[in-house]
PDB file of C-alpha atoms in Angstrom:
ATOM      1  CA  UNK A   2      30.566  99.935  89.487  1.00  0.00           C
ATOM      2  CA  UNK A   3      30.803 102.449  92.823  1.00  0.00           C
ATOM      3  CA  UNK A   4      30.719 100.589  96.046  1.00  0.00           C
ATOM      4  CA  UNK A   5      29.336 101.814  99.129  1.00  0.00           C
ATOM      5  CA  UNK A   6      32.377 101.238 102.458  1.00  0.00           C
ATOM      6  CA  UNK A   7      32.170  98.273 104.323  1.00  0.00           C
ATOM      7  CA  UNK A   8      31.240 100.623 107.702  1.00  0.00           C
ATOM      8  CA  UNK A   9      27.458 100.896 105.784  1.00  0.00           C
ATOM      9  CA  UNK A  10      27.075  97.192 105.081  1.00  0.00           C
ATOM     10  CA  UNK A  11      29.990  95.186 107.096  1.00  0.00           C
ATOM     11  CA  UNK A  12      30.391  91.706 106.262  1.00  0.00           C
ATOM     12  CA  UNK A  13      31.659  88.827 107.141  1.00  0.00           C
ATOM     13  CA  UNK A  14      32.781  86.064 104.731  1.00  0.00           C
ATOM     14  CA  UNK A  15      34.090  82.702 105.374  1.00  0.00           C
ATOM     15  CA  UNK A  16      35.292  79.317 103.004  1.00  0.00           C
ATOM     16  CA  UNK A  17      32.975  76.639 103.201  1.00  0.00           C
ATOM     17  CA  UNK A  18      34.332  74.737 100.175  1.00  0.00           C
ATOM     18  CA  UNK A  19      38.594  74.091 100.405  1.00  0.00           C
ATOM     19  CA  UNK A  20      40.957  71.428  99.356  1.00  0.00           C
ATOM     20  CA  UNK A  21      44.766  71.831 100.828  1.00  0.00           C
ATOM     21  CA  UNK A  22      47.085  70.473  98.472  1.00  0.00           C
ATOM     22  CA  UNK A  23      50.749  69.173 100.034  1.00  0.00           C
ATOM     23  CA  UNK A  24      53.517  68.103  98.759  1.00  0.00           C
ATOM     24  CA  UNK A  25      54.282  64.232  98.593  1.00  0.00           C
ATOM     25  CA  UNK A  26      57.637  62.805  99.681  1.00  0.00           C
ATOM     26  CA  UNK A  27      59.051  60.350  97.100  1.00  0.00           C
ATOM     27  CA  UNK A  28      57.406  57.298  96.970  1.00  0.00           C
ATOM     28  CA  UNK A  29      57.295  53.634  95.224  1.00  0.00           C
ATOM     29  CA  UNK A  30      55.690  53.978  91.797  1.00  0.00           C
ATOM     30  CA  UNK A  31      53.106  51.829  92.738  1.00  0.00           C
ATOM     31  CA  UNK A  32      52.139  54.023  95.661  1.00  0.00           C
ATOM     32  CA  UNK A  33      52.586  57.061  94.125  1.00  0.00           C
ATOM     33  CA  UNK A  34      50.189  56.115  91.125  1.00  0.00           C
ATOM     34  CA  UNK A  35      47.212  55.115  94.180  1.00  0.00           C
ATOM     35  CA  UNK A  36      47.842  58.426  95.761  1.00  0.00           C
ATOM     36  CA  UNK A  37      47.374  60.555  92.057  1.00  0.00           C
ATOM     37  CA  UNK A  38      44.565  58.557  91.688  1.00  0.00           C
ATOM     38  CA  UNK A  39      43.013  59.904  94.588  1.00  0.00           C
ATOM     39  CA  UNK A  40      44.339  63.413  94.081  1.00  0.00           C
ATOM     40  CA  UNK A  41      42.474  62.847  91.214  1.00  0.00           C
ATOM     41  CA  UNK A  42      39.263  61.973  92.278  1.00  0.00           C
ATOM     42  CA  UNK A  43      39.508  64.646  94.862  1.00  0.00           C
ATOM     43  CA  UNK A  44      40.067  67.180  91.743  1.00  0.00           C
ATOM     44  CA  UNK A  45      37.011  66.197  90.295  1.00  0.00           C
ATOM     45  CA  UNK A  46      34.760  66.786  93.010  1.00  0.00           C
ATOM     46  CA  UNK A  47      35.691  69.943  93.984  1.00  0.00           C
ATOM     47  CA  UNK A  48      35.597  71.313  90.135  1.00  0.00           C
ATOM     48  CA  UNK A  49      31.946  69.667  90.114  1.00  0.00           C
ATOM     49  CA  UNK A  50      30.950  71.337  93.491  1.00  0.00           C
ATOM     50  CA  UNK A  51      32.727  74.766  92.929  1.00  0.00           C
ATOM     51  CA  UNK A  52      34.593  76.654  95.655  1.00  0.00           C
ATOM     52  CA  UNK A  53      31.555  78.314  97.823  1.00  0.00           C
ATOM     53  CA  UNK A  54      31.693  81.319  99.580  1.00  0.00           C
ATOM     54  CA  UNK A  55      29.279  82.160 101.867  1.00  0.00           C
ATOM     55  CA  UNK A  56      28.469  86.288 102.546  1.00  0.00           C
ATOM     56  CA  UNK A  57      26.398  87.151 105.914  1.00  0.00           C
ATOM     57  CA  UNK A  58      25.032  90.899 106.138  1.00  0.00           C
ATOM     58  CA  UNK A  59      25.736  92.214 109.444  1.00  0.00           C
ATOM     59  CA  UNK A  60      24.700  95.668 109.472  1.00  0.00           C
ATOM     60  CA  UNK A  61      23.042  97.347 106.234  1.00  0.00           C
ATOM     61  CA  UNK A  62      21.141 100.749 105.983  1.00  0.00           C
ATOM     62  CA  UNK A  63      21.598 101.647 102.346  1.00  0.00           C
ATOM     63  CA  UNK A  64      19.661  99.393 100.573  1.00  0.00           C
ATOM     64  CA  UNK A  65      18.500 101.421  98.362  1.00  0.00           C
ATOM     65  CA  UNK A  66      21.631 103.735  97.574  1.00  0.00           C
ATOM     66  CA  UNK A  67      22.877 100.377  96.454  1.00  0.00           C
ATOM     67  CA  UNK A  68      19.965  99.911  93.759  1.00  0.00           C
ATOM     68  CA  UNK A  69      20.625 103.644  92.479  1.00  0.00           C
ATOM     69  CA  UNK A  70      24.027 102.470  92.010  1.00  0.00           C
ATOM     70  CA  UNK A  71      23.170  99.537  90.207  1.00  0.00           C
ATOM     71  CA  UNK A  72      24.291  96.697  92.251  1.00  0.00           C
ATOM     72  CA  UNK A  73      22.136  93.716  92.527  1.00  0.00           C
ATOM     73  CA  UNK A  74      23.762  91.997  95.196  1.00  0.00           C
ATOM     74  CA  UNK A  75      25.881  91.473  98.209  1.00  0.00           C
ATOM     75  CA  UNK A  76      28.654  89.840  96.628  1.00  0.00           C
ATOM     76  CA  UNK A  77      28.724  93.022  94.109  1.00  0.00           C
ATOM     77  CA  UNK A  78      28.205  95.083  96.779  1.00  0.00           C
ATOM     78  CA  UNK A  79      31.613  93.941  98.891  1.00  0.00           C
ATOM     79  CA  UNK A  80      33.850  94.059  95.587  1.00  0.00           C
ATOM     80  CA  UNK A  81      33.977  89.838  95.958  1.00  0.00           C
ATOM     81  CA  UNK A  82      34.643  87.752  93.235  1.00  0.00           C
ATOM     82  CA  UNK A  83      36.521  84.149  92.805  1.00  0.00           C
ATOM     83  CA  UNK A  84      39.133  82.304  90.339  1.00  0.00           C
ATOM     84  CA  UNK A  85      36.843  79.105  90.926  1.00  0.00           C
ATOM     85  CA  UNK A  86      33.808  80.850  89.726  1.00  0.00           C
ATOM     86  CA  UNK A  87      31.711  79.852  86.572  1.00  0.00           C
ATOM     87  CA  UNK A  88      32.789  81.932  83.672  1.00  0.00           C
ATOM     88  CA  UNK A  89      30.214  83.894  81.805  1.00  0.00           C
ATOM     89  CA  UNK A  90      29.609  82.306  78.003  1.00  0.00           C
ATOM     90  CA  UNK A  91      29.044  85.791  76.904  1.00  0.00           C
ATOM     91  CA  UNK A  92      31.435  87.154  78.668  1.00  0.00           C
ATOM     92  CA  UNK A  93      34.956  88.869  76.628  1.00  0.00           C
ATOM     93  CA  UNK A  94      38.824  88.054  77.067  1.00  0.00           C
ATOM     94  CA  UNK A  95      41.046  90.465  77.837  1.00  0.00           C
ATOM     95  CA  UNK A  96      45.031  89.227  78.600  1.00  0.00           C
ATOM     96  CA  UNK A  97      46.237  89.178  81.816  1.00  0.00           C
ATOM     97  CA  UNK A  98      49.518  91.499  82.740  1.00  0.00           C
ATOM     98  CA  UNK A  99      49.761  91.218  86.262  1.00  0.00           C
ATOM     99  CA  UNK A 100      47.888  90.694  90.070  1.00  0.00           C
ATOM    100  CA  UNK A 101      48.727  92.731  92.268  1.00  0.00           C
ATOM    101  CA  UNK A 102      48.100  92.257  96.552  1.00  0.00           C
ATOM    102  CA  UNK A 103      48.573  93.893  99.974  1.00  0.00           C
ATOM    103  CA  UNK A 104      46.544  96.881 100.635  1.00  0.00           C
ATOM    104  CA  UNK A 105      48.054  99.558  98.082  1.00  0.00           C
ATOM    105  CA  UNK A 106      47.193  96.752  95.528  1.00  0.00           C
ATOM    106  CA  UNK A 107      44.689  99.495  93.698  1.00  0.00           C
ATOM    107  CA  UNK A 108      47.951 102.085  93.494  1.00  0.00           C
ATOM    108  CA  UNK A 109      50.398  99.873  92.451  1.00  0.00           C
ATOM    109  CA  UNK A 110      47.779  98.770  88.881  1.00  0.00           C
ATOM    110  CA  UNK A 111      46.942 102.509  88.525  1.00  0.00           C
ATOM    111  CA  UNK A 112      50.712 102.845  88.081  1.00  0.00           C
ATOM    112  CA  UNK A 113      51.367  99.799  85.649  1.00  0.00           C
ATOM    113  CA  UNK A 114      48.745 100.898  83.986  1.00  0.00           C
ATOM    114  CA  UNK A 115      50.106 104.658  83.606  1.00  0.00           C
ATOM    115  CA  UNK A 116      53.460 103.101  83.103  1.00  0.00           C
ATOM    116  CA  UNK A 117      52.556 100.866  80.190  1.00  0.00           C
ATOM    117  CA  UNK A 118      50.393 104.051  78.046  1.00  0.00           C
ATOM    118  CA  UNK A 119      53.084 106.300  78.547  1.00  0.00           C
ATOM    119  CA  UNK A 120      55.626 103.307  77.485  1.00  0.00           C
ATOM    120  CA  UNK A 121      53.991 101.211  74.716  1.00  0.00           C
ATOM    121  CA  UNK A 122      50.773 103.472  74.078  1.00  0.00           C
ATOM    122  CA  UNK A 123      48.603 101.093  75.497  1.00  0.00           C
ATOM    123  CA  UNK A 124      45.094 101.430  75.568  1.00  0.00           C
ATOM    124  CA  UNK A 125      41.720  99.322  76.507  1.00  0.00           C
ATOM    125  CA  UNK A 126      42.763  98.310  80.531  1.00  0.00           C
ATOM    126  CA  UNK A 127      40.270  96.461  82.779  1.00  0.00           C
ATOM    127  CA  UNK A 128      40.594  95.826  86.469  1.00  0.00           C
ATOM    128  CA  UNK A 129      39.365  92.540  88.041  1.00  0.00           C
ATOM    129  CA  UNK A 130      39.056  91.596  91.475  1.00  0.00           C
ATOM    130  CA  UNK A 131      39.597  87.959  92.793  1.00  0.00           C
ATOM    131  CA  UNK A 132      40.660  87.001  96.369  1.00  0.00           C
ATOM    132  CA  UNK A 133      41.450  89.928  98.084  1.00  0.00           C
ATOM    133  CA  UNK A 134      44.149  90.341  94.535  1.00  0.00           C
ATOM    134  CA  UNK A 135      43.278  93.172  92.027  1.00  0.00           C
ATOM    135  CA  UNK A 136      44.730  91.819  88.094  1.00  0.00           C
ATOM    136  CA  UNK A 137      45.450  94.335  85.417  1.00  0.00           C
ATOM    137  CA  UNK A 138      44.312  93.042  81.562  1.00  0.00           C
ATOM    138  CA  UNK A 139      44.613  94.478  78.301  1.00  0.00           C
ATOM    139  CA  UNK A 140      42.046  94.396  75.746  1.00  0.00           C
ATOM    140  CA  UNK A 141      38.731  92.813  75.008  1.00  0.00           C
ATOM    141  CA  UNK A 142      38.093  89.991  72.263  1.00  0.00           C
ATOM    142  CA  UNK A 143      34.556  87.929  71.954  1.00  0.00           C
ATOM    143  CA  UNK A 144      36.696  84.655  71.669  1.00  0.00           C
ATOM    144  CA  UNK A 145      40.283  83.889  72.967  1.00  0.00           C
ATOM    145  CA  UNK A 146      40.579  81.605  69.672  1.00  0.00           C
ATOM    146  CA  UNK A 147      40.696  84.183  67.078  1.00  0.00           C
ATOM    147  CA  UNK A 148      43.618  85.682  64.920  1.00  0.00           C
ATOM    148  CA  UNK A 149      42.852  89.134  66.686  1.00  0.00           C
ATOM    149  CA  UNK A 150      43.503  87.684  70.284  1.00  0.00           C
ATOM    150  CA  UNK A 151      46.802  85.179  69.333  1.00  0.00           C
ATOM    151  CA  UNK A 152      48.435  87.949  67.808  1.00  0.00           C
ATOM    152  CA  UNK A 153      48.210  90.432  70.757  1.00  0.00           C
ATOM    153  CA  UNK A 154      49.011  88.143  73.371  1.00  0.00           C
ATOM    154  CA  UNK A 155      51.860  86.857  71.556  1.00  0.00           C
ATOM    155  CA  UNK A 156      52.983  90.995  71.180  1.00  0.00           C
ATOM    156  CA  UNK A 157      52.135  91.558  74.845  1.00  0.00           C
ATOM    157  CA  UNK A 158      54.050  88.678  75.773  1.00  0.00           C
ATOM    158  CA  UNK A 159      57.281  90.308  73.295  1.00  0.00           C
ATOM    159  CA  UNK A 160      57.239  92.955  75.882  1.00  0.00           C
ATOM    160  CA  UNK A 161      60.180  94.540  76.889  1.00  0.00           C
ATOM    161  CA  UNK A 162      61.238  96.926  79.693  1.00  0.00           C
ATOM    162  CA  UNK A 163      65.163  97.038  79.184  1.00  0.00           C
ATOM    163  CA  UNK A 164      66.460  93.368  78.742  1.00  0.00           C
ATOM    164  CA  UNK A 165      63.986  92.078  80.421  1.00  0.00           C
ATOM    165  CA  UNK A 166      60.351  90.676  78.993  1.00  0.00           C
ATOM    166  CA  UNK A 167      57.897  90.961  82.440  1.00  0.00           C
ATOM    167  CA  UNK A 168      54.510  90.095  80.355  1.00  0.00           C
ATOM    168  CA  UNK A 169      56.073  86.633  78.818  1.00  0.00           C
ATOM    169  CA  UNK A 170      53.838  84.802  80.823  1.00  0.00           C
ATOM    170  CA  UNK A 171      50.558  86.870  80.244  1.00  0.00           C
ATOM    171  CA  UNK A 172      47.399  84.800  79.582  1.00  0.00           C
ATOM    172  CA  UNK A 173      43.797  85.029  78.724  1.00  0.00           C
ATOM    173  CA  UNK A 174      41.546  85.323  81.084  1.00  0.00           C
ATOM    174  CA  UNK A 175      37.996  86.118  81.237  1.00  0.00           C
ATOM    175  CA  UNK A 176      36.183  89.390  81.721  1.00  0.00           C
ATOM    176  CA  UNK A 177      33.408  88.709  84.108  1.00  0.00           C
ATOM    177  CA  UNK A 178      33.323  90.922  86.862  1.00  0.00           C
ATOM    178  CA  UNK A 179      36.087  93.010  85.455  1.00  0.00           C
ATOM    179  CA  UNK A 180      35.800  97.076  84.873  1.00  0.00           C
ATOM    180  CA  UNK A 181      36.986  99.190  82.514  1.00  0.00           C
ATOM    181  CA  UNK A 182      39.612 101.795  83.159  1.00  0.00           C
ATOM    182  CA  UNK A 183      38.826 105.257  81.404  1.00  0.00           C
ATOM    183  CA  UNK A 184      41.213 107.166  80.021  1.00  0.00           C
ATOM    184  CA  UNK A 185      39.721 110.671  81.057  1.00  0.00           C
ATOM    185  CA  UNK A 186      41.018 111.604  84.540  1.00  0.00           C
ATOM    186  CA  UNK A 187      38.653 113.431  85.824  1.00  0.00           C
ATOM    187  CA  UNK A 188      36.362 110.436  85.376  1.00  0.00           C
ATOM    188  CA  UNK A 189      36.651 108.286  88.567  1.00  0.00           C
ATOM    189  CA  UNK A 190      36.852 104.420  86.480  1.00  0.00           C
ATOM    190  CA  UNK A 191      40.249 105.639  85.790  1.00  0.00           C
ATOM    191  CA  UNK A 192      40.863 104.610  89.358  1.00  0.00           C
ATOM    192  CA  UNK A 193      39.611 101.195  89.842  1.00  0.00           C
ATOM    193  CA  UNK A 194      39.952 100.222  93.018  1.00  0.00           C
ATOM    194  CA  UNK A 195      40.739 102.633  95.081  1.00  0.00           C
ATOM    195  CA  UNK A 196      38.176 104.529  97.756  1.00  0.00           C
ATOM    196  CA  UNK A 197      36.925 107.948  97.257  1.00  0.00           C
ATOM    197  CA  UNK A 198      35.084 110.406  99.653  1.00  0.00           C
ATOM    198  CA  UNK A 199      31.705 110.899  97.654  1.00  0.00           C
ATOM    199  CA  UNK A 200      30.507 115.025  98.498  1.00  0.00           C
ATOM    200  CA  UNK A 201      27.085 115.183  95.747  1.00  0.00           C
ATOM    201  CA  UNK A 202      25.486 113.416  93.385  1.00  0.00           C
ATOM    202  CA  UNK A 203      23.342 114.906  90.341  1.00  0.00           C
ATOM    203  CA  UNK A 204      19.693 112.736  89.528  1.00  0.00           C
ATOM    204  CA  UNK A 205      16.953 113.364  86.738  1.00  0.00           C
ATOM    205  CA  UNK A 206      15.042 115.447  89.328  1.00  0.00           C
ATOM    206  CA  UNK A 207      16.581 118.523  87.943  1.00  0.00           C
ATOM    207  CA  UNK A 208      16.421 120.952  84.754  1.00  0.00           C
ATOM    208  CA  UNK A 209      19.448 120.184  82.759  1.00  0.00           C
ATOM    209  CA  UNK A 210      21.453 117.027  82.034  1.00  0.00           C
ATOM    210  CA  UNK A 211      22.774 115.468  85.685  1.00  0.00           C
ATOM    211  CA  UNK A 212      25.995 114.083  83.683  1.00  0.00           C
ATOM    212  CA  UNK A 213      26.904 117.458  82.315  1.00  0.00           C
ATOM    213  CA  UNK A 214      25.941 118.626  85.419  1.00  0.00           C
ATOM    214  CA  UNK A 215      28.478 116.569  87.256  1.00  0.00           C
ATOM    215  CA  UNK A 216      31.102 116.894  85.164  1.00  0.00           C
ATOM    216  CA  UNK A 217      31.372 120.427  85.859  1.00  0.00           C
ATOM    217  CA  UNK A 218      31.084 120.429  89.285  1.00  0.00           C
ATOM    218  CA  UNK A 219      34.243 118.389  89.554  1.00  0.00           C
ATOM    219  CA  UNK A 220      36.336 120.522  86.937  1.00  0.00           C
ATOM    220  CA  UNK A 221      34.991 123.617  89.227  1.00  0.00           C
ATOM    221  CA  UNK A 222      36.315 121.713  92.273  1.00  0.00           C
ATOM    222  CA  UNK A 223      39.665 121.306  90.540  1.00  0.00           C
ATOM    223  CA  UNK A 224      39.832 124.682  90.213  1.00  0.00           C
ATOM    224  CA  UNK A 225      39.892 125.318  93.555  1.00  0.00           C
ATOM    225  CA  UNK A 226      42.227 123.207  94.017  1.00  0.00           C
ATOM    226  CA  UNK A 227      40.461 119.986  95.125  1.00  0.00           C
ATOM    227  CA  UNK A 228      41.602 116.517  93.541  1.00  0.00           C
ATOM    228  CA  UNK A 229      37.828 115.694  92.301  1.00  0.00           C
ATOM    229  CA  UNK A 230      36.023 113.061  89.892  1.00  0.00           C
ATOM    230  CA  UNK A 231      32.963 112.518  88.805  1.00  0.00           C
ATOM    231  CA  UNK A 232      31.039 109.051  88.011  1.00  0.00           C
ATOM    232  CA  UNK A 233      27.944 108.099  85.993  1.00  0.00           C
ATOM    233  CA  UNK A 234      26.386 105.476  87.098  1.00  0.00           C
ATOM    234  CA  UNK A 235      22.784 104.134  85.614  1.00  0.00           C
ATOM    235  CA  UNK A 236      20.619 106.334  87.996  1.00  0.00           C
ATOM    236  CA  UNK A 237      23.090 109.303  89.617  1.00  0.00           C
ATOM    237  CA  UNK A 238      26.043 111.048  88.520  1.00  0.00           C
ATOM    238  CA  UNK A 239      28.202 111.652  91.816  1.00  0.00           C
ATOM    239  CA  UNK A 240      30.915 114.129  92.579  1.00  0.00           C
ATOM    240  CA  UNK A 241      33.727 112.830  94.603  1.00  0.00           C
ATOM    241  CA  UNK A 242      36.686 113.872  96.683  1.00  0.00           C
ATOM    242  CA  UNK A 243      40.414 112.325  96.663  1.00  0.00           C
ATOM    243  CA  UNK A 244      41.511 108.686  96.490  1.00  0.00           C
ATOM    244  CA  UNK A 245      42.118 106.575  98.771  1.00  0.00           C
ATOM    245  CA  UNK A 246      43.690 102.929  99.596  1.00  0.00           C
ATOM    246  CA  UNK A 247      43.225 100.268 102.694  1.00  0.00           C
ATOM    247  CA  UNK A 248      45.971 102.376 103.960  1.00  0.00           C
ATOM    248  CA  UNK A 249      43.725 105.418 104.837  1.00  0.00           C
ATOM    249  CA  UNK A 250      41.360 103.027 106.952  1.00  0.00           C
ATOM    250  CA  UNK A 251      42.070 102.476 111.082  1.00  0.00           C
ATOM    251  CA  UNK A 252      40.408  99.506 112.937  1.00  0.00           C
ATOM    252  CA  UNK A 253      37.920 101.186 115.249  1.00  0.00           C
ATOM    253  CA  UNK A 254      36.266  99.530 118.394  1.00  0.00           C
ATOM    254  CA  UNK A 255      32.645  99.486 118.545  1.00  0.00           C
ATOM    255  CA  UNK A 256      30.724  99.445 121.974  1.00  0.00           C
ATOM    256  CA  UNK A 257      29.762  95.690 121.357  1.00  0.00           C
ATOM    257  CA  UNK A 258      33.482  95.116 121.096  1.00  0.00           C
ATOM    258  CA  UNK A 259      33.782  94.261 117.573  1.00  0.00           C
ATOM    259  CA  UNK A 260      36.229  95.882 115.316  1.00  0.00           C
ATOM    260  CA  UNK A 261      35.394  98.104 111.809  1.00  0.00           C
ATOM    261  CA  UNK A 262      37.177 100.275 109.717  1.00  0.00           C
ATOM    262  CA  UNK A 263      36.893 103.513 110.227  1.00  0.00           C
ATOM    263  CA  UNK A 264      38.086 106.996 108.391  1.00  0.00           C
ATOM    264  CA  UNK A 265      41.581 108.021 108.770  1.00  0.00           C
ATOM    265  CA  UNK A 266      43.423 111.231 109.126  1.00  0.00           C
ATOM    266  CA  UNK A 267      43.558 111.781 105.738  1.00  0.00           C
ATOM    267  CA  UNK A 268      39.834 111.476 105.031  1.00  0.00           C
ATOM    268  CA  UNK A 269      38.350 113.138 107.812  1.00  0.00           C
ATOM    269  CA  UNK A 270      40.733 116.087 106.574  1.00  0.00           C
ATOM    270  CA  UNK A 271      38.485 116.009 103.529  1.00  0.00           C
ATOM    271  CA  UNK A 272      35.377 115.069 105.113  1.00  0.00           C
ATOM    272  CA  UNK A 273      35.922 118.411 107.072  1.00  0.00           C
ATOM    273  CA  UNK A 274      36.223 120.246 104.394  1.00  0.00           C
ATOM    274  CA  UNK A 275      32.808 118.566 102.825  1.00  0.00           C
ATOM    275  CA  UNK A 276      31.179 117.797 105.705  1.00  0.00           C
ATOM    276  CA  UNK A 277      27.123 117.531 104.272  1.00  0.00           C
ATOM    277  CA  UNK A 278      26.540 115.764 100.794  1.00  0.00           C
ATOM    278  CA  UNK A 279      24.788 117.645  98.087  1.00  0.00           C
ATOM    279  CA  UNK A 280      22.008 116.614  95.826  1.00  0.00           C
ATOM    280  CA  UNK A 281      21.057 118.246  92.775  1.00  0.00           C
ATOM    281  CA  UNK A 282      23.094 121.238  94.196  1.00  0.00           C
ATOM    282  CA  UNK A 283      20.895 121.189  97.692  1.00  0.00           C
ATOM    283  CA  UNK A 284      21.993 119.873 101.201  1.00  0.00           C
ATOM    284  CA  UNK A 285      20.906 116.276 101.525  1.00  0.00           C
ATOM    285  CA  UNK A 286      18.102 115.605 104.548  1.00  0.00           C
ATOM    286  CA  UNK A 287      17.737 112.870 105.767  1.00  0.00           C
ATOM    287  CA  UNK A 288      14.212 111.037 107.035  1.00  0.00           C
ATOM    288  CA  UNK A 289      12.875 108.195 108.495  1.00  0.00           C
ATOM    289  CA  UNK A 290       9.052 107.910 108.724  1.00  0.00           C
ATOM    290  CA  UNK A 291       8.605 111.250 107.476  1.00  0.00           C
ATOM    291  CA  UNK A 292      10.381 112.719 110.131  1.00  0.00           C
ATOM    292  CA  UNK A 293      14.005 114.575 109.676  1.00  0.00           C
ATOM    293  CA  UNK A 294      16.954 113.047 111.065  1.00  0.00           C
ATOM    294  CA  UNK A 295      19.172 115.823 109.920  1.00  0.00           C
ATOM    295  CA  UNK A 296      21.708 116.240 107.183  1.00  0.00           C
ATOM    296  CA  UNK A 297      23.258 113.609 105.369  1.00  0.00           C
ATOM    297  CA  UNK A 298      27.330 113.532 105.966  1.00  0.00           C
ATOM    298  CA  UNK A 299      29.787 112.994 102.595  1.00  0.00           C
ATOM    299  CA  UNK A 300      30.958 109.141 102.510  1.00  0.00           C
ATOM    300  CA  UNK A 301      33.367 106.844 101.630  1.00  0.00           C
ATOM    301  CA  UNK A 302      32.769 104.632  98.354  1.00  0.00           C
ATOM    302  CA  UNK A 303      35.003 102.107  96.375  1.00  0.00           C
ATOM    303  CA  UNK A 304      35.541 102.787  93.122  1.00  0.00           C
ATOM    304  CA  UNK A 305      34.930  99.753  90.955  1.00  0.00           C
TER     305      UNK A 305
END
């Protein structure tokens, strides 16, 4: 899934639902078994209520880009997902490696993940988002229970990177929500996670397939010299321009005194260089009510 930047939809999220666990000071038995009792009983109702999280649209214009895109909602839409959500019966398992944080979080999986074909010949990755973390699994099996799945966790787990065995305590854990990596790099899912400046986009409006159509345009862009990808999603194929991390983004003050994130140096370098997104090879115009508003200007978009 490609997500549109937070400065075209900004949200605002908040927890309604939290518990905060501390840590008990040594106690009489007696005591101590009233207050696990209670811990208890506290357990049980949030795991029967769930851990909400409520998502407010501020500001939205691209409504529809999103549908092209094929996102359904806002949640998908802002890259959100949670540990304490329900888990998908038809979902797959893949195993767990590692989570990463902090904002070069996407940069640090894409390099584990590099790391760990170029090591161990690894193949099959999928990125999953969860709490502001971004995990890195391996694989895909319909049921965690199976020969298939013991055997390669218990190999992942054999791991080893000198003396040392990082992926010992790799797990299962569930595939909802997650994407998967490609191996091809001009395709942009072999980035997960990271933002990308998004210059043209190929639709079914045209003579010729828009896939192949995209696919060229970014190996012509390498040519010159430009680090481009394409990506196929269900409705457009887009062309896109360098990656990008939460790095790249500067808070920016708005006249009603709130704060965004805004472009960087290093994207509005780019975005110089492709200052008006294409469509089917054309200038994009924009209108409102059937009037023009003028040329549509290249954006930023998550990769996920």
């Amino acid at each position: 899934m490609l997500v549109l930047w937070r400065a075209y939809g900004v949200l605002e999220s908040r927890q309604v639902g939290r518990i905060k666990f501390e840590v008990m000071e040594p106690m009489t038995s007696r005591l101590l078994n009233h207050k696990l009792l209670f811990l208890l009983m506290l357990c049980c109702a949030f795991l029967s209520t769930g851990c909400q999280m409520e998502y407010r649209v501020v500001r939205d214009g691209w409504e529809e880009w999103r549908k092209s895109v094929g996102a359904e909602s806002v949640a998908q839409i802002a890259g959100q997902s949670d540990f304490g959500a329900m888990v998908d019966e038809d979902a797959q398992w893949g195993i767990m490696l590692e989570a990463f944080n902090g904002p070069d979080r996407a940069q640090r999986a894409q390099e584990l993940i590099l790391k760990l074909r170029k090591q161990f010949d690894l193949k099959n990755f999928w990125l999953k988002r969860a709490y502001g973390s971004l995990m890195v699994l391996h694989g895909s099996f319909e049921d965690r229970s199976t020969d298939e799945a013991k055997d390669t966790l218990v190999m992942i787990r054999k791991l080893k990177v000198g003396r040392l065995q990082p992926y010992r305590m790799a797990m299962m854990q569930s595939l909802a929500g997650a994407s998967l990596v490609s191996d091809n790099p001009l395709d942009a899912k072999s980035y997960v996670g990271f933002y990308t400046l998004r210059v043209g986009h190929y639709n079914d409006d045209m003579d010729g397939d828009r896939r192949e159509m995209a696919e060229e345009a970014a190996r012509v862009l390498r040519t010159d010299g430009h680090n481009a990808f394409f990506y196929h999603g269900p409705v457009n194929s887009l062309v896109t321009v360098g990656l990008f991390t939460d790095d790249d983004l500067v808070p920016v003050e708005q006249a009603s005194g709130f704060m965004v994130e805004g472009y960087g140096p290093r994207i509005r370098e780019i975005q110089q260089e492709f200052p008006i997104h294409m469509t089917n090879g054309r200038e994009t115009i924009v209108k409102e009510a059937g009037q023009t508003k003028g040329k549509m200007p290249c954006s930023l978009v998550r990769i996920f």
